[in-house]
Amino acid sequence: MIISQNIIDDHNAKQLAKHKILFDFAKNETEGVENIIQRLIDFQVAIPSWALGTGGTRFGRFPGGGEPRSLEEKIEDVGLLHKLNKTSGAISLHIPWDIPTSPKDIQTLAAQHGLAFDAVNSNTFQDQADQALTYKFGSLQNVNKAIRKQAIDHNIEVIKHGIDLGSKSLTVWLSDGSCFPGQLNFRKAFENTLESLQEIYVALPSDWKMFVEYKAFEPNFYSMTVGDWGQSLLYASKLGEKAYTLVDLGHHLPNANIEQIVSLLMMEGKLGGFHFNDSKYGDDDLTVGSINPYQLFLIFNELTQGTQPNNSPFELGSGFGWMIDASHNIKDPLEDLLQSVEAIMVAYAQSLLVDADALEEARISNDVVKAQEIIQGAYRTDVRPIVAEARLRAGAAISPIGIFRDLNVRNAFIGERGLKTVATGL
């Protein structure tokens, strides 16, 4: 489904008067609005190819119909999101779920929708139908060298697919670990994993990055071979300057101070990027900002207040990877993604309101109350009209979800694709 610019403009016209009142108020109450708007326009968040269908749990899955049946249809869906918010200008592919049959044609199609290709993601947490050896007891850590070699070869194949599409980074997430004490030699598992990652690292083009993702638990529940940011940083440091830590907001134990982790990784020049989601209990993969929007804001505050060695201050061109990684179990996946992008943009805009000089002065004088007032003052500011104005100036919809529903997009997809379709890769 392609939405013309005229349709978006007509939809915006109906809301323009109300929007102008809200934006004028926000502009009068906020310093540096024009700079904030430009930075919001420049900011882009990648959409993962696996998030365009209905998710599920080990108990069940309840698809809503009209799901993308091919990579081409997934690109069409991301293109529609980008048309509505002008902030979803990249797609991140998962291999082997989304291997292009013709990379050139896929690149052309993506370009027609204004999309680039973000990080490519390998998969050694599942056994594929044509796979010779099983990953039941691990992939890059496995005691069997032949299994490790199979996993290494897969990652190198993923890099080759990424090169064909113009991607510049590889994300490696491992489910490797153990479920019971005594099952695994921790040091040997680390050494095997490092040795495997080193072979993959050698295959990276000179202008590529490797993102080493960590997770505290699941699917293994006694130990994870890349279980926390410290382990990921250790791998990245040993691998070299092209290796970085990737932070998934749901991959921590409850109440972890993610903003502190982000700050320290930036200090070390090893923050690669984010998988944005939200959680209440574990790796819930819920809509970004739906549970703890304050934490999301605090993370962005660390980003906007800090710099990373070998990078410019936090801006679009600073080299970080931004991606949503969520599971839309009961929501329309596209509506959920629109909500997630909105939450990210709101948190980013709020972080730009923090008076860094005043905050540092309060810290130096140990004025805890003043520091809290500065932080919470920015967080409590309603920046939604500013975010909407950035969309409007970029040619997007003032209300992306509003136009999505008014145009009955999901019903249109059901009409084109069918009610019982299941997105590839799920």
PDB file of C-alpha atoms in Angstrom, residues 47-53 67-81 91-94 97-99 109 113 115 334 413 417 422-426:
ATOM      1  CA  ILE A  47      12.908  -1.086  11.867  1.00  0.00           C
ATOM      2  CA  PRO A  48      13.775  -4.809  12.117  1.00  0.00           C
ATOM      3  CA  SER A  49      12.387  -7.063   9.435  1.00  0.00           C
ATOM      4  CA  TRP A  50      11.185  -9.559  12.055  1.00  0.00           C
ATOM      5  CA  ALA A  51       9.003  -7.009  13.887  1.00  0.00           C
ATOM      6  CA  LEU A  52       6.484  -6.541  11.086  1.00  0.00           C
ATOM      7  CA  GLY A  53       4.431  -9.608  11.955  1.00  0.00           C
ATOM      8  CA  GLU A  67       1.209  -9.795   7.540  1.00  0.00           C
ATOM      9  CA  PRO A  68       4.095  -9.420   5.067  1.00  0.00           C
ATOM     10  CA  ARG A  69       4.748 -12.700   3.259  1.00  0.00           C
ATOM     11  CA  SER A  70       8.098 -11.774   1.762  1.00  0.00           C
ATOM     12  CA  LEU A  71      11.032  -9.435   2.156  1.00  0.00           C
ATOM     13  CA  GLU A  72       9.531  -7.230  -0.541  1.00  0.00           C
ATOM     14  CA  GLU A  73       6.329  -6.818   1.471  1.00  0.00           C
ATOM     15  CA  LYS A  74       8.336  -6.120   4.630  1.00  0.00           C
ATOM     16  CA  ILE A  75      10.120  -3.306   2.828  1.00  0.00           C
ATOM     17  CA  GLU A  76       6.720  -2.017   1.741  1.00  0.00           C
ATOM     18  CA  ASP A  77       5.583  -1.977   5.385  1.00  0.00           C
ATOM     19  CA  VAL A  78       8.690  -0.143   6.600  1.00  0.00           C
ATOM     20  CA  GLY A  79       8.345   2.273   3.696  1.00  0.00           C
ATOM     21  CA  LEU A  80       4.806   3.029   4.849  1.00  0.00           C
ATOM     22  CA  LEU A  81       5.996   3.664   8.409  1.00  0.00           C
ATOM     23  CA  ILE A  91      15.487  -1.635   7.795  1.00  0.00           C
ATOM     24  CA  SER A  92      17.535  -4.239   9.651  1.00  0.00           C
ATOM     25  CA  LEU A  93      17.497  -7.742   8.171  1.00  0.00           C
ATOM     26  CA  HIS A  94      17.686 -11.055   9.986  1.00  0.00           C
ATOM     27  CA  TRP A  97      14.863 -15.302   7.664  1.00  0.00           C
ATOM     28  CA  ASP A  98      15.199 -12.583   5.039  1.00  0.00           C
ATOM     29  CA  ILE A  99      17.800 -13.509   2.452  1.00  0.00           C
ATOM     30  CA  LEU A 109      12.926  -1.334  -3.986  1.00  0.00           C
ATOM     31  CA  HIS A 113      10.707   3.807  -0.303  1.00  0.00           C
ATOM     32  CA  LEU A 115      15.101   3.257   2.968  1.00  0.00           C
ATOM     33  CA  LEU A 334       2.713  -1.309  12.590  1.00  0.00           C
ATOM     34  CA  PHE A 413      -3.269  -5.183   3.836  1.00  0.00           C
ATOM     35  CA  ARG A 417      -2.453 -10.376   1.421  1.00  0.00           C
ATOM     36  CA  VAL A 422       2.122 -15.268   8.650  1.00  0.00           C
ATOM     37  CA  ALA A 423       5.166 -13.031   8.370  1.00  0.00           C
ATOM     38  CA  THR A 424       8.290 -14.821   7.184  1.00  0.00           C
ATOM     39  CA  GLY A 425      10.802 -15.553   9.896  1.00  0.00           C
ATOM     40  CA  LEU A 426       8.265 -16.059  12.691  1.00  0.00           C
TER      41      LEU A 426
END
